[in-house]
Tab-separated table of C-alpha atoms in Angstrom:
chain	number	residue	atom	x	y	z
A	1	UNK	CA	-72.353	-9.817	-49.420
A	2	UNK	CA	-69.748	-7.136	-49.812
A	3	UNK	CA	-70.288	-3.406	-50.045
A	4	UNK	CA	-68.133	-1.254	-52.267
A	5	UNK	CA	-67.440	2.450	-51.735
A	6	UNK	CA	-65.905	4.455	-54.555
A	7	UNK	CA	-65.516	8.059	-55.616
A	8	UNK	CA	-66.869	8.846	-59.069
A	9	UNK	CA	-63.473	8.635	-60.803
A	10	UNK	CA	-62.889	5.199	-59.248
A	11	UNK	CA	-66.065	3.656	-60.689
A	12	UNK	CA	-65.699	1.363	-63.697
A	13	UNK	CA	-67.959	2.030	-66.654
A	14	UNK	CA	-69.875	-1.169	-65.847
A	15	UNK	CA	-70.379	-0.099	-62.210
A	16	UNK	CA	-71.552	3.357	-63.282
A	17	UNK	CA	-73.938	1.888	-65.866
A	18	UNK	CA	-75.386	-0.554	-63.306
A	19	UNK	CA	-75.781	2.212	-60.703
A	20	UNK	CA	-77.657	4.417	-63.153
A	21	UNK	CA	-79.770	1.460	-64.290
A	22	UNK	CA	-80.751	0.667	-60.668
A	23	UNK	CA	-81.579	4.306	-59.931
A	24	UNK	CA	-83.761	4.477	-63.036
A	25	UNK	CA	-85.490	1.191	-62.167
A	26	UNK	CA	-86.487	2.421	-58.704
A	27	UNK	CA	-86.923	6.193	-58.935
A	28	UNK	CA	-88.258	6.512	-62.483
A	29	UNK	CA	-89.976	3.217	-63.337
A	30	UNK	CA	-91.089	1.737	-59.972
A	31	UNK	CA	-92.117	5.105	-58.509
A	32	UNK	CA	-93.481	6.343	-61.858
A	33	UNK	CA	-91.623	9.630	-61.486
A	34	UNK	CA	-90.033	11.376	-64.433
A	35	UNK	CA	-87.159	13.575	-63.271
A	36	UNK	CA	-83.538	14.387	-64.153
A	37	UNK	CA	-81.576	11.825	-62.119
A	38	UNK	CA	-78.120	12.795	-63.363
A	39	UNK	CA	-77.622	16.113	-61.573
A	40	UNK	CA	-73.817	16.539	-61.574
A	41	UNK	CA	-73.644	15.717	-57.838
A	42	UNK	CA	-72.376	12.251	-58.759
A	43	UNK	CA	-69.000	13.765	-59.675
A	44	UNK	CA	-68.367	14.806	-56.069
A	45	UNK	CA	-70.099	11.906	-54.348
A	46	UNK	CA	-68.958	8.776	-52.601
A	47	UNK	CA	-70.974	5.904	-54.086
A	48	UNK	CA	-71.750	2.985	-51.760
A	49	UNK	CA	-73.241	-0.116	-53.335
A	50	UNK	CA	-73.620	-3.878	-53.310
A	51	UNK	CA	-73.554	-6.109	-56.367
A	52	UNK	CA	-74.954	-9.505	-57.206
A	53	UNK	CA	-72.956	-10.566	-60.222
A	54	UNK	CA	-72.691	-7.268	-62.090
A	55	UNK	CA	-76.147	-6.063	-61.007
A	56	UNK	CA	-76.191	-3.304	-58.385
A	57	UNK	CA	-78.778	-4.464	-55.822
A	58	UNK	CA	-78.348	-1.692	-53.223
A	59	UNK	CA	-77.003	1.834	-53.570
A	60	UNK	CA	-76.647	5.240	-51.957
A	61	UNK	CA	-74.522	8.287	-52.535
A	62	UNK	CA	-73.131	10.871	-50.134
A	63	UNK	CA	-71.585	14.294	-50.691
A	64	UNK	CA	-70.766	17.412	-48.728
A	65	UNK	CA	-73.787	19.703	-48.609
A	66	UNK	CA	-71.862	22.208	-46.480
A	67	UNK	CA	-68.456	22.179	-44.805
A	68	UNK	CA	-69.518	19.952	-41.860
A	69	UNK	CA	-72.702	18.480	-43.311
A	70	UNK	CA	-72.893	15.393	-45.506
A	71	UNK	CA	-76.033	14.731	-47.536
A	72	UNK	CA	-77.116	11.177	-48.263
A	73	UNK	CA	-79.431	10.384	-51.120
A	74	UNK	CA	-80.533	8.083	-53.934
A	75	UNK	CA	-80.919	5.314	-51.337
A	76	UNK	CA	-82.321	2.177	-52.953
A	77	UNK	CA	-82.525	-1.594	-52.920
A	78	UNK	CA	-83.768	-3.749	-55.760
A	79	UNK	CA	-84.767	-6.529	-53.350
A	80	UNK	CA	-87.350	-5.189	-50.911
A	81	UNK	CA	-88.053	-6.815	-47.538
A	82	UNK	CA	-84.778	-8.738	-47.318
A	83	UNK	CA	-82.911	-6.611	-44.756
A	84	UNK	CA	-80.573	-5.347	-47.444
A	85	UNK	CA	-81.733	-1.753	-46.902
A	86	UNK	CA	-80.707	-1.775	-43.252
A	87	UNK	CA	-77.311	-3.212	-44.140
A	88	UNK	CA	-76.876	-0.565	-46.839
A	89	UNK	CA	-77.740	2.285	-44.456
A	90	UNK	CA	-75.428	0.906	-41.772
A	91	UNK	CA	-72.575	0.621	-44.296
A	92	UNK	CA	-73.245	4.091	-45.666
A	93	UNK	CA	-72.981	5.566	-42.167
A	94	UNK	CA	-69.760	3.620	-41.554
A	95	UNK	CA	-68.254	4.923	-44.790
A	96	UNK	CA	-69.217	8.513	-43.912
A	97	UNK	CA	-67.595	8.223	-40.494
A	98	UNK	CA	-64.463	6.755	-42.045
A	99	UNK	CA	-64.059	8.904	-45.155
A	100	UNK	CA	-66.106	12.098	-44.792
A	101	UNK	CA	-65.623	13.824	-41.427
A	102	UNK	CA	-68.725	15.821	-40.521
A	103	UNK	CA	-70.910	16.908	-37.632
A	104	UNK	CA	-74.229	15.895	-39.171
A	105	UNK	CA	-75.838	13.893	-41.945
A	106	UNK	CA	-78.806	15.374	-43.790
A	107	UNK	CA	-81.368	13.517	-45.905
A	108	UNK	CA	-84.606	14.287	-47.689
A	109	UNK	CA	-86.482	11.080	-46.972
A	110	UNK	CA	-89.601	9.833	-48.642
A	111	UNK	CA	-92.307	9.929	-45.987
A	112	UNK	CA	-92.938	6.178	-46.046
A	113	UNK	CA	-89.247	5.529	-45.188
A	114	UNK	CA	-89.029	7.700	-42.038
A	115	UNK	CA	-88.997	4.658	-39.725
A	116	UNK	CA	-86.124	3.128	-41.704
A	117	UNK	CA	-83.949	6.178	-40.998
A	118	UNK	CA	-85.151	6.620	-37.417
A	119	UNK	CA	-83.741	3.158	-36.620
A	120	UNK	CA	-80.266	4.637	-37.154
A	121	UNK	CA	-80.988	7.765	-35.093
A	122	UNK	CA	-82.174	10.237	-37.752
A	123	UNK	CA	-84.751	12.793	-36.592
A	124	UNK	CA	-87.395	14.597	-38.666
A	125	UNK	CA	-86.635	18.336	-38.815
A	126	UNK	CA	-89.293	19.629	-41.231
A	127	UNK	CA	-92.915	19.466	-42.163
A	128	UNK	CA	-93.895	17.212	-45.031
A	129	UNK	CA	-93.264	18.577	-48.513
A	130	UNK	CA	-93.712	17.283	-52.052
A	131	UNK	CA	-90.761	16.576	-54.297
A	132	UNK	CA	-91.615	15.304	-57.761
A	133	UNK	CA	-95.120	14.588	-56.441
A	134	UNK	CA	-93.853	12.326	-53.622
A	135	UNK	CA	-94.214	13.269	-49.905
A	136	UNK	CA	-90.824	13.860	-48.236
A	137	UNK	CA	-89.449	15.194	-44.958
A	138	UNK	CA	-86.032	16.542	-44.054
A	139	UNK	CA	-84.123	14.476	-41.489
A	140	UNK	CA	-80.773	14.845	-39.691
A	141	UNK	CA	-78.413	12.684	-37.726
A	142	UNK	CA	-76.076	14.552	-35.386
A	143	UNK	CA	-72.680	12.891	-35.098
A	144	UNK	CA	-70.334	13.200	-32.168
A	145	UNK	CA	-67.667	10.807	-33.432
A	146	UNK	CA	-66.797	12.467	-36.761
């Protein structure tokens, strides 16, 4: 299994199509949540993903929220319960450290996934809130090596 990290302009049309298809499959269809996924942040994001054939099976994106703060989002795996999510998160953090110097990483995590992020050192920094009808919390990971 190999992870790929590309800026928007480096993505092939097939990669972009497969990324958008995976995001729609998870966030719109599986979670039954109608929302505008394409929000223009993709243009300035680093896209980290894994493919099986041409199918994107794991994905996340990261972008600068502020000068020293990177925001991670759209974290997904098509194959649940296989350990792929942990590998994706680990690779995403590695790519941030390598390519996006920052002092902290910020996420808006779905409440059920808090433990997933806590395994990598993220801490909850907010009360629960609803986004598109789904409970979320804000989390941060302070970095000392970026």
